[in-house]
XYZ file of C-alpha atoms in Angstrom:
209
model
C -32.395 6.832 -28.835
C -36.092 7.750 -27.605
C -36.557 11.328 -27.156
C -38.397 10.614 -23.710
C -34.894 9.457 -22.748
C -33.258 13.127 -22.968
C -36.714 15.057 -22.229
C -35.905 16.122 -18.513
C -32.118 16.297 -19.060
C -30.579 19.612 -18.454
C -27.113 21.071 -19.856
C -25.384 20.091 -16.759
C -26.432 16.968 -16.778
C -24.798 16.193 -20.086
C -21.625 17.691 -19.336
C -21.833 15.422 -15.997
C -22.344 12.379 -18.141
C -19.576 13.191 -20.216
C -17.070 13.464 -17.786
C -18.561 10.385 -16.087
C -17.766 8.809 -19.431
C -14.584 10.407 -19.788
C -13.375 9.485 -15.727
C -14.237 5.847 -16.758
C -12.570 5.552 -19.913
C -9.259 6.526 -18.428
C -9.551 4.110 -15.416
C -10.145 1.511 -17.538
C -7.345 2.668 -19.168
C -5.362 2.442 -15.804
C -6.866 -0.786 -15.116
C -5.339 -2.452 -18.323
C -1.922 -2.016 -16.193
C -3.006 -2.283 -13.091
C -4.656 -5.818 -13.294
C -2.002 -7.859 -14.406
C -0.253 -6.322 -11.555
C -2.528 -7.568 -9.421
C -2.810 -10.994 -11.065
C 1.133 -10.947 -10.774
C 0.672 -10.415 -6.834
C -1.656 -13.104 -6.771
C 0.195 -15.673 -7.909
C 2.881 -14.708 -5.872
C 0.697 -15.138 -2.667
C -0.677 -18.448 -3.667
C 2.400 -19.999 -4.884
C 3.722 -19.628 -1.796
C 0.702 -21.103 0.032
C 1.212 -24.859 -1.199
C -1.793 -26.777 -2.186
C -3.759 -23.893 -2.268
C -2.927 -22.604 -5.321
C -4.039 -26.254 -6.546
C -7.365 -25.534 -4.646
C -7.675 -22.283 -6.769
C -7.222 -23.846 -10.131
C -9.766 -26.417 -9.517
C -12.103 -23.868 -7.943
C -12.142 -21.757 -11.151
C -12.205 -25.230 -13.775
C -15.526 -25.882 -11.448
C -16.425 -21.911 -11.637
C -15.971 -22.143 -15.500
C -18.241 -25.538 -15.810
C -21.147 -23.979 -13.631
C -21.148 -20.469 -15.231
C -20.182 -21.096 -19.022
C -22.025 -24.849 -19.197
C -24.370 -25.666 -16.894
C -26.080 -22.074 -15.377
C -28.766 -20.390 -17.421
C -27.920 -16.976 -18.447
C -30.778 -14.965 -17.073
C -31.389 -11.038 -16.717
C -31.263 -9.820 -13.073
C -34.320 -7.776 -13.939
C -36.342 -8.356 -17.096
C -37.153 -4.763 -17.982
C -34.352 -2.887 -16.537
C -32.170 -5.444 -18.010
C -32.587 -4.416 -21.478
C -32.464 -0.952 -20.677
C -29.313 -1.458 -19.253
C -27.874 -2.901 -22.212
C -28.608 0.089 -23.905
C -27.402 2.497 -21.867
C -23.704 0.141 -21.741
C -24.196 0.654 -25.691
C -24.711 3.761 -25.753
C -22.836 5.134 -22.755
C -25.777 7.286 -22.259
C -27.083 8.113 -20.008
C -25.036 7.239 -17.449
C -27.123 5.167 -15.156
C -27.535 5.679 -11.487
C -25.325 2.662 -10.869
C -22.076 4.421 -11.808
C -19.702 4.716 -15.338
C -17.616 2.206 -14.333
C -19.282 -0.997 -15.173
C -21.290 0.767 -17.984
C -18.005 2.046 -19.261
C -16.458 -1.146 -19.345
C -19.461 -2.992 -20.997
C -19.351 -0.140 -23.846
C -15.578 -1.089 -24.621
C -16.148 -4.502 -24.890
C -19.648 -4.142 -26.490
C -17.575 -2.077 -29.757
C -16.380 -5.609 -30.268
C -19.009 -7.714 -29.036
C -22.640 -8.138 -30.355
C -24.389 -5.919 -29.041
C -27.310 -7.770 -27.282
C -27.780 -8.854 -23.174
C -26.514 -11.883 -23.619
C -22.788 -10.345 -24.392
C -23.203 -8.816 -20.829
C -24.101 -11.873 -19.251
C -20.621 -13.905 -20.783
C -18.719 -10.906 -19.889
C -19.967 -11.576 -16.287
C -19.507 -15.158 -16.697
C -15.959 -14.962 -17.566
C -15.105 -12.156 -15.287
C -16.653 -14.767 -12.128
C -13.900 -16.842 -12.897
C -11.146 -14.191 -13.196
C -12.202 -13.107 -9.697
C -11.387 -16.458 -7.973
C -7.603 -15.928 -7.192
C -7.802 -12.413 -6.235
C -10.290 -12.713 -3.682
C -8.717 -15.898 -2.773
C -4.892 -14.244 -2.693
C -6.838 -11.586 -0.702
C -7.989 -13.714 1.809
C -4.721 -15.471 1.880
C -3.494 -12.588 3.190
C -5.588 -10.662 4.903
C -5.934 -13.586 7.672
C -2.757 -15.154 7.173
C -3.787 -18.209 6.705
C -3.740 -20.731 3.566
C -6.901 -22.658 4.748
C -8.906 -19.151 4.754
C -7.506 -18.164 1.043
C -8.575 -21.921 -0.209
C -12.176 -21.909 1.601
C -12.838 -18.436 -0.375
C -11.950 -19.830 -3.844
C -13.800 -22.907 -3.023
C -17.205 -20.461 -1.445
C -16.902 -17.856 -4.708
C -17.020 -20.943 -6.841
C -19.543 -22.958 -5.906
C -22.381 -20.743 -3.511
C -25.485 -20.608 -6.018
C -25.742 -16.994 -5.314
C -22.469 -16.012 -6.438
C -23.330 -18.404 -9.839
C -26.289 -16.617 -10.167
C -25.210 -12.998 -10.077
C -22.385 -13.964 -12.281
C -24.467 -15.264 -15.748
C -26.741 -12.167 -15.072
C -26.186 -8.746 -16.378
C -25.302 -7.653 -12.734
C -22.943 -4.673 -13.099
C -21.270 -5.664 -9.347
C -19.580 -8.370 -11.264
C -16.667 -6.029 -12.617
C -16.682 -4.312 -9.529
C -15.654 -6.908 -7.175
C -12.991 -7.601 -9.547
C -11.688 -3.936 -9.300
C -12.464 -3.873 -5.454
C -10.556 -7.059 -5.190
C -7.696 -6.353 -7.390
C -7.391 -2.851 -5.924
C -7.415 -4.157 -2.498
C -4.378 -6.654 -3.583
C -2.040 -3.689 -4.859
C -2.825 -1.809 -1.726
C -1.655 -4.767 0.412
C 1.327 -5.100 -1.856
C 1.901 -1.806 -1.140
C 1.889 -1.862 2.497
C 4.491 -4.842 2.289
C 6.686 -2.669 0.744
C 5.733 -2.156 -2.862
C 6.531 0.886 -5.176
C 4.243 4.225 -6.149
C 3.169 2.885 -8.883
C 1.326 -0.580 -7.089
C -0.665 2.676 -4.859
C -1.057 4.437 -7.857
C -2.619 1.009 -9.798
C -4.849 0.328 -6.502
C -6.103 3.760 -6.601
C -6.972 3.706 -9.810
C -8.721 0.033 -9.925
C -10.645 1.033 -6.178
C -11.921 4.415 -8.421
C -13.091 2.100 -11.072
C -15.445 0.319 -8.928
C -16.559 3.493 -7.166
C -17.440 5.797 -10.184
């Protein structure tokens, strides 16, 4: 890494960056257990909502076509995008956006090519995977099946979301973690066990750090 990148860094900054990176890695480990639980919750909610589940599936298929085939992959901001990719590869310095998304990309870049296109493809996949979580949460919050279906369609089709999901924007994984965390929190308030609450806290903390 270029020397000027560390020129104004104090020892305390180094320690703080290491702690943030460690927290991000630990919370990512928690997310590997919590996200499947969130999807299980989404499946139960949507399967009880009649045809809404099929609308969500159709929305996911449409979203995949838009994000994976039709929409171009472009950087959110040209210079910052390349710098952001470098920070995700090295996981240093921790960007001011936070350590959560950077840590997730860092882990995935250990097996994916070290390129900004990898970040865009990760986001394109995550953007599709977020749809059932958003639909299930909307269904629960409004106690209305139609609202859940509309949420799935909007997330799949609104051009702003398509553009965001085909860029290197770090809010894409944050949305996934937020929706998963809130859905587990809803399950906890509905009588879920303590581990559901812990999973919710882990996902919400990952989106926050």
